Amino acid sequence: MHHPAAEPRPSLYYPYQVFKPWLPEEQAPHARQQVVIAGSGPAGMVTALELARHGVASVIVTAERQFSQGSRAIVFTRRSMEILQQLGVDRKMTAMGLPWRNGNSFYRGERVFRMEAPHDSDDRFHPMLNLQQQYLEQFLHEACAASPLIDFRWGNKVCEVTQREHHAEVLIDTPAGAYTMETAWLVDATGGRSAIRAALDLKMEGASYEGLFVIADIKADLPLPTERRAYFDPDWNRGNTVLMHREPHGIWRIDYQLPPGESPEEALREASLKRRIAAQLDMIGHGDVPWELDWSSVYSARALTLPRYRHGSVLFAGDAAHLLPIFGVRGANTGFQDAQALGWQLAYVLKGLAGEELLENYSAERVGAAREIIEEAGKSTRFMTPPTPGFRLLRDAVLSLSLKEEFVRPLYHWRTSRPHEYGDSSLNCAEDDNAAFANGPRRGASAANVQLDTDDFLLDHLGGAAGGGFDLLYFSAADSLPASLKDAIGVLRAQGMLLRVTVAGTPGPVDGADQALADPNGRLRARYGVESDGAAYLLRPDQHVCARWKALDAERLRAAIGHIFPKLKGARK
């Protein structure tokens, strides 16, 4: 029988709660589920919440009885916050997290590069937000607990998966014994050490780097701003790299690279941790500041992905699907995008609006995103942890030149994570006017936010709590949609497709539209490259553009929807 730890994890700042395990009733029948999600980390819970947003029930099973230990993922990007806004947990994050936009790189005691992430009045969220992963998991769990469509089972460990023709059988162990549950779809979000992936004998592609890093969370009152700080080739750790981040509650995250040949066991010994942390604090001029160690771990830089994220009835998301270097805040943030994309596409399959080919699209899109990240992250990783003597020679030359030569300093840039553009997605409408726009979010890109008023932004009105679905953003000053367009939208809605219409350009109301947004200064039109009435953008449930038109009519809308959902009657295929 499975007996997860029942003692709260130690922490200097987070009050861990041990949840009651879910126990099966003796001889109780278990009806086949639509979706079972293995893993209660961010990717698993975001998948469940996205499914629930589309009216699909799921069961989350997790081997643990409490949230993860240590800070783990701490930096969340603007795009991640926009995803969390759709799930209703963004305000809790911003209330507790520490926003920032600048990163500094130091060499030989000098700041040689300063990164400034873009940020303007049209952005509701800052480029980055620092918050320990336990709080994120807590906020997501509270949202899951509030949903009648999510069955959360603590202390339930997946032991075996058997694939049948149209479903999977999942053997689950608990403190009261094992039981079997059938599910149409099993989502593996169990993380980098996925036993499900290993049991299916699935191999990842990419590169593993030899460099090892220690993560150490310390409690210390350091008078430094909330910015990323990277130290290259410090005196106490020659040839290696040290990163520092401020976290809430007086916690500082220090990541430092280990010299070649040192084992994780040696690195995590108390004497070794104390000596190296003290050396780092002394180097930055704060060696006299008292500190306490909260948590420590060791990780390696890997850039790997499965070549496919769907295998029969099993779907992969997050670190179970790929292992990405943390440089550039790519891990959890990429997992959010996986989970959001998987959630809506799986929901449309389960609701009968699309065939299983939509899940092949999910796989292709997200594998493409992972490979893009691997290519970019590889550059940062090779700079942080040179894999060969040749790379080290080149890196050291850049370090040395940067003290005097301005032109080499941008090579320090860590290429921060950004939302992937699905430019080659099979869901994109090739017959639209994408190429005719001078600016605005391109086909495949995520929607651009626009400030409409104080504490009021465009993305506040799209998706969100309204039940997911597609958004048609139509630009017009008229008080009614064209009759043929209204008729086409009505036909699609009658078949179960959720398509919300937002008219931009008038305070409303507008006949045929769900809402109207004023644009008195033309700010929204300018941001979207719109020059005249009748232009439109079609946004997927994950807020990515799948079509945009200089002039939209009913026939063009039917063509775009028919391309995505050929099953729908009234859509032109």
CSV table of C-alpha atoms in Angstrom, one decimal, residues 46 50 53 76-91 93-94 119 122-127 129 333 336-337 340 418-419 445-450 457-460 462-465 527-528 541-544:
chain,number,residue,atom,x,y,z
A,46,VAL,CA,-4.0,24.2,-14.9
A,50,GLU,CA,-9.0,24.7,-18.3
A,53,ARG,CA,-13.7,26.2,-17.9
A,76,PHE,CA,6.2,33.7,-13.7
A,77,THR,CA,6.0,35.6,-16.9
A,78,ARG,CA,3.4,38.1,-18.2
A,79,ARG,CA,1.9,35.4,-20.5
A,80,SER,CA,1.6,33.0,-17.6
A,81,MET,CA,-0.2,35.6,-15.6
A,82,GLU,CA,-2.6,36.1,-18.5
A,83,ILE,CA,-3.3,32.4,-18.5
A,84,LEU,CA,-3.8,32.4,-14.8
A,85,GLN,CA,-6.2,35.4,-15.2
A,86,GLN,CA,-8.4,33.2,-17.3
A,87,LEU,CA,-8.5,30.7,-14.4
A,88,GLY,CA,-9.2,33.3,-11.8
A,89,VAL,CA,-6.1,33.1,-9.7
A,90,ASP,CA,-4.1,36.1,-11.0
A,91,ARG,CA,-5.1,38.6,-8.3
A,93,MET,CA,-0.6,35.9,-7.3
A,94,THR,CA,-0.1,39.7,-7.8
A,119,HIS,CA,6.6,47.1,-20.2
A,122,ASP,CA,-1.0,48.4,-22.2
A,123,ASP,CA,0.3,45.6,-20.0
A,124,ARG,CA,-1.8,44.6,-17.0
A,125,PHE,CA,1.0,42.4,-15.7
A,126,HIS,CA,4.7,43.0,-15.2
A,127,PRO,CA,7.1,41.1,-17.4
A,129,LEU,CA,6.6,38.0,-11.0
A,333,ASN,CA,5.9,28.9,-17.8
A,336,PHE,CA,1.2,26.6,-18.3
A,337,GLN,CA,1.1,27.0,-22.1
A,340,GLN,CA,-3.9,25.6,-21.5
A,418,ARG,CA,8.1,34.3,-24.5
A,419,PRO,CA,4.8,32.8,-25.8
A,445,ALA,CA,0.6,34.9,-32.0
A,446,SER,CA,-1.1,35.5,-28.6
A,447,ALA,CA,-3.5,38.4,-28.5
A,448,ALA,CA,-2.1,41.8,-27.5
A,449,ASN,CA,-3.4,43.5,-24.4
A,450,VAL,CA,-4.7,47.1,-24.6
A,457,PHE,CA,-7.9,45.9,-20.2
A,458,LEU,CA,-8.9,44.1,-23.4
A,459,LEU,CA,-8.0,40.6,-22.2
A,460,ASP,CA,-10.2,41.1,-19.1
A,462,LEU,CA,-12.0,37.8,-23.6
A,463,GLY,CA,-12.3,34.2,-22.4
A,464,GLY,CA,-12.0,34.2,-18.6
A,465,ALA,CA,-15.0,33.1,-16.5
A,527,ARG,CA,-2.6,48.2,-31.6
A,528,TYR,CA,-4.3,45.7,-33.9
A,541,PRO,CA,-9.7,29.7,-26.4
A,542,ASP,CA,-6.0,30.1,-25.5
A,543,GLN,CA,-6.1,33.7,-26.9
A,544,HIS,CA,-3.9,32.9,-29.9
